[in-house]
Amino acid sequence: MIVRAGTFYDGTLDAPRRNVDVVVDDGRIAEVRNAADGGEPELRAACVTPGLVNAHVHLVGSGEANTMLAVATMSQNQLLLAAVANASKSLRAGVTAVRDLGSPLGIAPAVRDAIESGSVPGPRMRAAGRALCMTGGHGWFVGRQVDGPWDARKAIREELFAGADCIKVIATGGVLTKGAVPGNAQLLPEELEAAISEAHRHGLRVASHAIGTEGIKNALRAGIDSVEHGHMLDDEAIELFKARGTYLVPTLAAPSCILDHMHDGTQPQGVIEKASRVNEAMLRNIRRAYEAGVTIAGGSDAGTPYNDHGDYPYEIELMHRLLGMTPQQALHAATAVAAELLGTHRGVLAAGEPADLVLYDRDLSEDIRTMREPQAVIKAGTIVAR
Ligand SMILES: [Zn+2]
């Protein structure tokens, strides 16, 4: 198959190329060459990018107004059906890889395996299984409650046994759990250290939910691989990110979607109040971290209120608007950088790489909203949406 691109973004920060053909063979890219070199294309598009990579999703969530209530009261069958539907929705929106950072009952690893075996459609996946939280802590409804370093090690072994290929820990309170305070630290430094060292021993990377300042720094000092949210980071945290090369996944869409719908009258008042405060901190701090050189990977926290699995392009728009990234820089964060964090593939379009492509009818640098409506999506050389 040959795909002809008017403008071609390979996922890196190199200048986009004009009028190229992407030659696909056996699910991989055989060659990227000038269109003038000949061959009849099967598909033509004004703009071609790599498949998008969403480093932070919850497939069991479908954007319900009250995530905690919805997930805590759904049956295992309902959760599984939702996760399968959301995986398919992601893929059709151009997302060809996701990292699920919290699902109960082994749902996300099961969906990952079903996608890999070809029995259901969906993106390439990393799956954390249950998130490690303190007893009664943030995220308990998608969590394994742990207390103490040995219990944290045991929980890692349980998740590994249950099929997790990455780990999520909860270092602070959060917005969606009733009673949890986003600014407060939750798992203790010694619990985080035990969990991270046990996970690393088995080759699993660890992501930490962390909104409050102290918890962000606890996670960074304990050797975390990525900080999720990070909204109340300070200068010391910025230095720790840079010194350790830790990724920041700012999930800009999460508070934004809650506040975009704050007048719908369907969300718990406590969630709206917490999201407002977190949003203020996010607007103050994340751009500063980006400008100081912290590595930003794209991830939207899809599944949280009004944050649809098909809306990942909104996160990319927010990285452009709120962080001052160019559209190409935002695309880079949502492809190559996020893929590097997942470790599934490189997230770039070059010979030998998986043929995961998204086709658009306009150049995204002219209008980034173009990404909301892809013309076609290709995963591993197969057209999966048109
Ligand atoms: Zn999350």
Coordinates of C-alpha atoms and ligand atoms in Angstrom, one line a residue:
M1 CA 0.0 0.0 0.0
I2 CA 1.1 3.5 -0.8
V3 CA -0.2 6.5 1.1
R4 CA 0.5 9.9 -0.5
A5 CA 1.0 12.9 1.8
G6 CA 0.8 16.6 0.9
T7 CA 2.5 17.4 4.2
F8 CA 4.2 14.7 6.2
Y9 CA 4.9 14.8 9.9
D10 CA 7.1 11.9 11.0
G11 CA 6.5 12.5 14.8
T12 CA 10.0 14.1 15.4
L13 CA 10.7 17.8 15.5
D14 CA 12.4 17.8 12.0
A15 CA 10.8 20.1 9.4
P16 CA 7.7 18.4 7.8
R17 CA 8.3 17.1 4.3
R18 CA 6.1 17.9 1.3
N19 CA 4.7 15.4 -1.3
V20 CA 5.9 12.1 0.0
D21 CA 4.8 8.5 -0.4
V22 CA 4.7 6.2 2.6
V23 CA 5.1 2.7 1.4
V24 CA 3.6 0.1 3.7
D25 CA 4.4 -3.6 3.6
D26 CA 3.3 -6.3 6.0
G27 CA 2.2 -3.9 8.7
R28 CA 5.4 -1.9 8.7
I29 CA 6.8 1.1 6.8
A30 CA 9.0 -0.1 4.0
E31 CA 10.0 3.3 2.8
V32 CA 9.2 7.0 2.9
R33 CA 10.1 8.5 -0.5
N34 CA 9.4 11.5 -2.8
A35 CA 6.0 11.2 -4.5
A36 CA 7.8 12.0 -7.8
D37 CA 9.5 8.6 -7.6
G38 CA 6.3 7.0 -8.8
G39 CA 3.8 4.3 -7.8
E40 CA 0.0 4.6 -7.6
P41 CA -1.2 5.6 -4.2
E42 CA -4.2 3.8 -2.6
L43 CA -4.8 6.8 -0.3
R44 CA -4.1 10.5 -0.6
A45 CA -4.2 13.0 2.2
A46 CA -3.4 16.7 2.7
C47 CA -1.6 15.7 5.9
V48 CA -0.2 12.5 7.4
T49 CA 1.0 12.0 11.0
P50 CA 2.0 9.0 13.1
G51 CA -0.9 7.3 15.1
L52 CA -1.5 9.2 18.3
V53 CA -0.3 7.9 21.6
N54 CA -2.4 8.6 24.8
A55 CA -0.2 7.9 27.8
H56 CA -3.0 8.2 30.4
V57 CA -6.5 6.7 29.9
H58 CA -9.0 4.7 31.9
L59 CA -10.9 2.5 29.5
V60 CA -13.6 1.6 32.1
G61 CA -14.6 5.3 32.3
S62 CA -16.9 6.7 29.6
G63 CA -16.9 10.4 30.7
E64 CA -19.7 9.9 33.2
A65 CA -20.5 13.1 35.3
N66 CA -19.7 11.1 38.5
T67 CA -16.8 8.8 37.7
M68 CA -16.5 7.4 41.2
L69 CA -20.2 6.5 41.5
A70 CA -20.3 5.0 38.0
V71 CA -17.2 2.8 38.2
A72 CA -17.9 1.7 41.8
T73 CA -21.4 0.6 41.0
M74 CA -21.0 -1.0 37.5
S75 CA -20.8 -4.8 37.3
Q76 CA -17.7 -6.5 35.9
N77 CA -19.6 -7.3 32.7
Q78 CA -20.6 -3.6 32.3
L79 CA -17.1 -2.4 32.9
L80 CA -15.6 -4.9 30.4
L81 CA -18.1 -3.9 27.7
A82 CA -17.4 -0.2 28.3
A83 CA -13.7 -0.8 28.1
V84 CA -14.0 -2.7 24.8
A85 CA -16.2 0.1 23.3
N86 CA -13.8 2.8 24.5
A87 CA -10.8 1.0 23.0
S88 CA -12.5 0.9 19.7
K89 CA -13.5 4.6 19.9
S90 CA -9.9 5.6 20.7
L91 CA -8.7 3.8 17.6
R92 CA -11.2 5.4 15.3
A93 CA -10.1 8.8 16.6
G94 CA -6.6 8.2 15.5
V95 CA -5.2 6.9 18.8
T96 CA -3.1 3.8 18.0
A97 CA -1.5 3.3 21.4
V98 CA -2.7 3.9 25.0
R99 CA -1.6 3.3 28.5
D100 CA -4.4 2.4 30.9
L101 CA -3.5 3.7 34.4
G102 CA -6.2 2.1 36.5
S103 CA -9.0 -0.4 36.1
P104 CA -10.6 -2.9 38.5
L105 CA -11.0 -6.6 38.1
G106 CA -8.2 -7.2 35.6
I107 CA -10.2 -5.4 32.9
A108 CA -7.4 -3.4 31.2
P109 CA -4.9 -6.3 30.9
A110 CA -7.7 -8.5 29.5
V111 CA -8.7 -5.9 26.9
R112 CA -5.0 -5.5 25.9
D113 CA -4.6 -9.2 25.4
A114 CA -7.9 -9.4 23.3
I115 CA -6.7 -6.5 21.1
E116 CA -3.2 -8.2 20.7
S117 CA -4.8 -11.5 19.6
G118 CA -7.0 -9.6 17.1
S119 CA -10.4 -10.6 18.6
V120 CA -11.5 -7.0 19.3
P121 CA -10.3 -3.7 17.7
G122 CA -8.3 -1.2 19.6
P123 CA -5.0 0.5 20.1
R124 CA -1.7 -1.0 21.2
M125 CA -1.8 -1.1 25.0
R126 CA 0.1 -0.9 28.2
A127 CA -2.1 -1.7 31.2
A128 CA -1.4 -1.0 34.8
G129 CA -4.3 -3.1 36.3
R130 CA -5.3 -1.7 39.7
A131 CA -3.7 1.5 41.0
L132 CA -1.8 1.2 44.3
C133 CA -3.5 3.7 46.8
M134 CA -3.5 4.0 50.6
T135 CA -6.6 2.5 52.4
G136 CA -9.5 4.7 51.5
G137 CA -7.3 6.9 49.4
H138 CA -7.8 8.5 46.0
G139 CA -8.8 6.1 43.3
W140 CA -9.8 3.2 45.6
F141 CA -12.6 2.3 43.1
V142 CA -9.9 1.4 40.5
G143 CA -7.3 0.6 43.2
R144 CA -5.5 -2.0 45.4
Q145 CA -5.4 -0.4 48.8
V146 CA -1.9 -0.8 50.4
D147 CA -0.5 0.1 53.8
G148 CA 3.2 -0.2 54.5
P149 CA 6.2 -1.0 52.3
W150 CA 5.8 -4.8 52.4
D151 CA 2.2 -4.6 51.4
A152 CA 3.2 -2.3 48.5
R153 CA 5.7 -4.9 47.3
K154 CA 3.0 -7.6 47.6
A155 CA 0.6 -5.4 45.6
I156 CA 3.2 -5.1 42.8
R157 CA 3.6 -8.9 42.7
E158 CA -0.2 -9.3 42.6
E159 CA -0.6 -6.8 39.7
L160 CA 2.3 -8.5 37.8
F161 CA 0.6 -11.9 38.3
A162 CA -2.7 -10.4 37.1
G163 CA -1.0 -9.3 33.8
A164 CA 0.0 -5.6 34.4
D165 CA 2.8 -4.4 32.2
C166 CA 3.2 -1.1 34.0
I167 CA 2.3 0.2 37.4
K168 CA 0.3 3.1 38.8
V169 CA 0.7 4.5 42.3
I170 CA -1.3 7.3 44.0
A171 CA 1.0 9.8 45.8
T172 CA -1.7 12.5 46.6
G173 CA -5.4 13.0 46.9
G174 CA -7.4 13.7 43.7
V175 CA -10.4 15.4 42.2
L176 CA -12.8 12.5 41.6
T177 CA -12.7 10.6 44.9
K178 CA -15.1 11.9 47.6
G179 CA -13.1 13.1 50.6
A180 CA -9.6 13.0 48.9
V181 CA -7.8 16.3 49.0
P182 CA -5.7 16.9 45.8
G183 CA -3.0 18.9 47.7
N184 CA -2.4 16.3 50.4
A185 CA 0.3 13.6 50.1
Q186 CA -1.1 10.0 50.4
L187 CA 1.2 7.0 49.9
L188 CA 4.3 7.7 52.1
P189 CA 7.8 8.0 50.7
E190 CA 8.8 4.5 52.0
E191 CA 5.7 3.0 50.4
L192 CA 6.4 4.6 47.1
E193 CA 10.1 3.5 47.2
A194 CA 9.1 -0.1 48.0
A195 CA 6.5 -0.2 45.1
I196 CA 8.9 1.4 42.6
S197 CA 11.9 -0.7 43.4
E198 CA 9.8 -3.9 43.3
A199 CA 8.3 -2.8 39.9
H200 CA 11.6 -1.9 38.5
R201 CA 13.1 -5.3 39.6
H202 CA 10.5 -6.9 37.2
G203 CA 11.1 -4.4 34.4
L204 CA 7.8 -2.5 34.9
R205 CA 7.7 1.3 34.6
V206 CA 5.8 3.2 37.3
A207 CA 3.5 6.2 36.9
S208 CA 2.3 8.3 39.8
H209 CA -0.9 10.2 40.2
A210 CA 0.4 13.4 41.9
I211 CA -1.3 16.8 42.2
G212 CA 0.0 18.2 45.5
T213 CA 3.5 19.6 45.8
E214 CA 4.8 17.3 48.5
G215 CA 3.4 14.2 46.9
I216 CA 5.0 15.2 43.5
K217 CA 8.4 15.5 45.1
N218 CA 7.9 12.3 47.1
A219 CA 7.3 10.4 43.8
L220 CA 10.2 12.1 42.0
R221 CA 12.6 11.3 44.9
A222 CA 11.4 7.7 45.1
G223 CA 12.4 7.2 41.4
I224 CA 9.1 7.4 39.6
D225 CA 9.2 7.2 35.8
S226 CA 6.3 9.6 35.1
V227 CA 4.3 12.1 37.1
E228 CA 0.7 12.3 36.1
H229 CA -1.1 15.7 36.5
G230 CA 1.7 17.4 38.5
H231 CA -0.3 20.5 38.7
M232 CA 1.0 21.9 42.0
L233 CA 4.7 21.4 41.1
D234 CA 7.2 24.0 42.3
D235 CA 10.7 25.1 41.3
E236 CA 12.3 22.3 43.3
A237 CA 10.1 19.7 41.6
I238 CA 11.1 21.2 38.2
E239 CA 14.8 20.6 39.1
L240 CA 14.1 17.1 40.2
F241 CA 12.2 16.3 36.9
K242 CA 15.2 17.6 34.9
A243 CA 17.9 16.0 37.0
R244 CA 16.1 12.6 36.8
G245 CA 14.7 12.8 33.3
T246 CA 11.2 12.1 34.6
Y247 CA 8.3 12.6 32.2
L248 CA 5.4 14.9 33.1
V249 CA 2.0 13.9 31.7
P250 CA -0.1 17.0 32.5
T251 CA -3.6 15.7 31.5
L252 CA -4.8 19.2 30.7
A253 CA -8.1 17.9 29.4
A254 CA -9.1 16.4 32.8
P255 CA -9.8 19.6 34.8
S256 CA -10.7 21.5 31.5
C257 CA -13.5 19.0 30.6
I258 CA -15.0 19.2 34.2
L259 CA -15.0 23.0 34.1
D260 CA -16.3 23.1 30.4
H261 CA -19.4 21.3 31.8
M262 CA -19.6 22.8 35.3
H263 CA -23.0 24.4 34.6
D264 CA -24.6 21.1 33.3
G265 CA -25.8 20.5 36.9
T266 CA -24.8 16.8 36.8
Q267 CA -21.4 16.7 38.5
P268 CA -20.9 16.6 42.3
Q269 CA -20.3 20.1 43.6
G270 CA -17.1 18.9 45.4
V271 CA -15.6 17.7 42.1
I272 CA -16.2 21.1 40.5
E273 CA -14.7 23.0 43.4
K274 CA -11.6 20.8 43.5
A275 CA -11.2 20.9 39.7
S276 CA -11.4 24.8 39.8
R277 CA -8.5 24.9 42.3
V278 CA -6.4 22.3 40.4
N279 CA -7.1 24.1 37.1
E280 CA -5.7 27.4 38.6
A281 CA -2.5 25.7 39.7
M282 CA -2.3 23.9 36.3
L283 CA -2.5 27.2 34.4
R284 CA 0.2 28.7 36.7
N285 CA 2.7 25.9 36.7
I286 CA 2.7 23.5 33.8
R287 CA 3.8 26.0 31.1
R288 CA 6.6 27.1 33.4
A289 CA 7.7 23.5 33.7
Y290 CA 7.6 23.0 30.0
E291 CA 9.6 26.2 29.3
A292 CA 12.1 25.2 31.9
G293 CA 12.8 22.0 29.9
V294 CA 10.7 19.3 31.6
T295 CA 9.8 16.5 29.2
I296 CA 6.1 16.6 28.5
A297 CA 4.3 13.5 27.2
G298 CA 0.7 13.6 25.9
G299 CA -2.0 12.0 28.0
S300 CA -5.6 13.1 28.6
D301 CA -7.0 11.0 31.5
A302 CA -9.7 10.0 29.0
G303 CA -12.7 8.4 30.8
T304 CA -12.9 11.1 33.5
P305 CA -16.0 13.4 33.4
Y306 CA -16.9 14.6 29.8
N307 CA -13.4 13.5 28.7
D308 CA -14.2 11.1 25.9
H309 CA -11.9 8.5 24.5
G310 CA -12.5 9.9 21.1
D311 CA -11.4 13.4 22.1
Y312 CA -7.7 13.0 22.5
P313 CA -7.1 15.8 19.9
Y314 CA -8.5 18.2 22.5
E315 CA -5.5 17.4 24.8
I316 CA -3.2 18.2 21.8
E317 CA -5.1 21.5 21.3
L318 CA -4.7 22.4 25.0
M319 CA -0.9 21.6 24.9
H320 CA -0.8 24.1 21.9
R321 CA -3.0 26.7 23.6
L322 CA -2.0 26.5 27.3
L323 CA 1.7 25.5 27.1
G324 CA 2.7 27.5 24.0
M325 CA 3.7 24.5 22.0
T326 CA 3.5 24.8 18.2
P327 CA 1.1 22.2 16.7
Q328 CA 4.1 20.2 15.6
Q329 CA 5.6 20.2 19.1
A330 CA 2.2 19.2 20.6
L331 CA 2.0 16.3 18.0
H332 CA 5.6 15.3 19.0
A333 CA 4.6 15.1 22.7
A334 CA 1.5 13.1 21.7
T335 CA 3.4 10.6 19.5
A336 CA 7.2 10.0 19.8
V337 CA 7.5 11.2 23.4
A338 CA 4.5 9.4 24.7
A339 CA 5.5 6.3 22.8
E340 CA 9.0 6.4 24.4
L341 CA 7.3 6.5 27.8
L342 CA 5.1 3.5 27.0
G343 CA 8.0 1.6 25.4
T344 CA 5.6 -0.1 22.9
H345 CA 7.1 1.3 19.7
R346 CA 8.9 4.5 18.7
G347 CA 5.8 6.5 17.6
V348 CA 7.6 7.9 14.5
L349 CA 7.1 7.2 10.8
A350 CA 10.4 5.7 9.4
A351 CA 11.4 2.6 7.6
G352 CA 11.0 -0.5 9.8
E353 CA 8.5 1.1 12.2
P354 CA 4.9 -0.1 12.6
A355 CA 2.6 1.4 9.9
D356 CA 0.4 3.4 12.4
L357 CA -0.8 6.5 10.4
V358 CA -3.5 9.1 10.6
L359 CA -4.6 11.0 7.5
Y360 CA -6.2 14.5 7.6
D361 CA -7.7 16.6 4.9
R362 CA -5.9 19.8 6.0
D363 CA -2.4 20.6 7.4
L364 CA -2.7 20.6 11.2
S365 CA -0.2 23.5 11.5
E366 CA -2.8 25.7 9.7
D367 CA -5.6 24.7 12.1
I368 CA -4.9 22.2 14.9
R369 CA -8.7 21.5 15.1
T370 CA -8.2 19.5 11.9
M371 CA -7.1 16.6 14.2
R372 CA -10.6 16.3 15.5
E373 CA -11.8 14.7 12.3
P374 CA -9.3 12.3 10.7
Q375 CA -10.0 11.3 7.2
A376 CA -8.6 7.7 7.8
V377 CA -6.7 5.8 10.5
I378 CA -4.3 3.0 9.8
K379 CA -2.9 0.6 12.4
A380 CA -0.2 -1.9 11.5
G381 CA -0.9 -1.3 7.8
T382 CA -4.6 -2.0 8.0
I383 CA -7.2 0.7 7.4
V384 CA -9.3 0.7 10.7
A385 CA -11.4 3.9 10.2
R386 CA -12.4 5.9 7.2
Ligands
ZN1 ZN -6.2 9.0 35.7

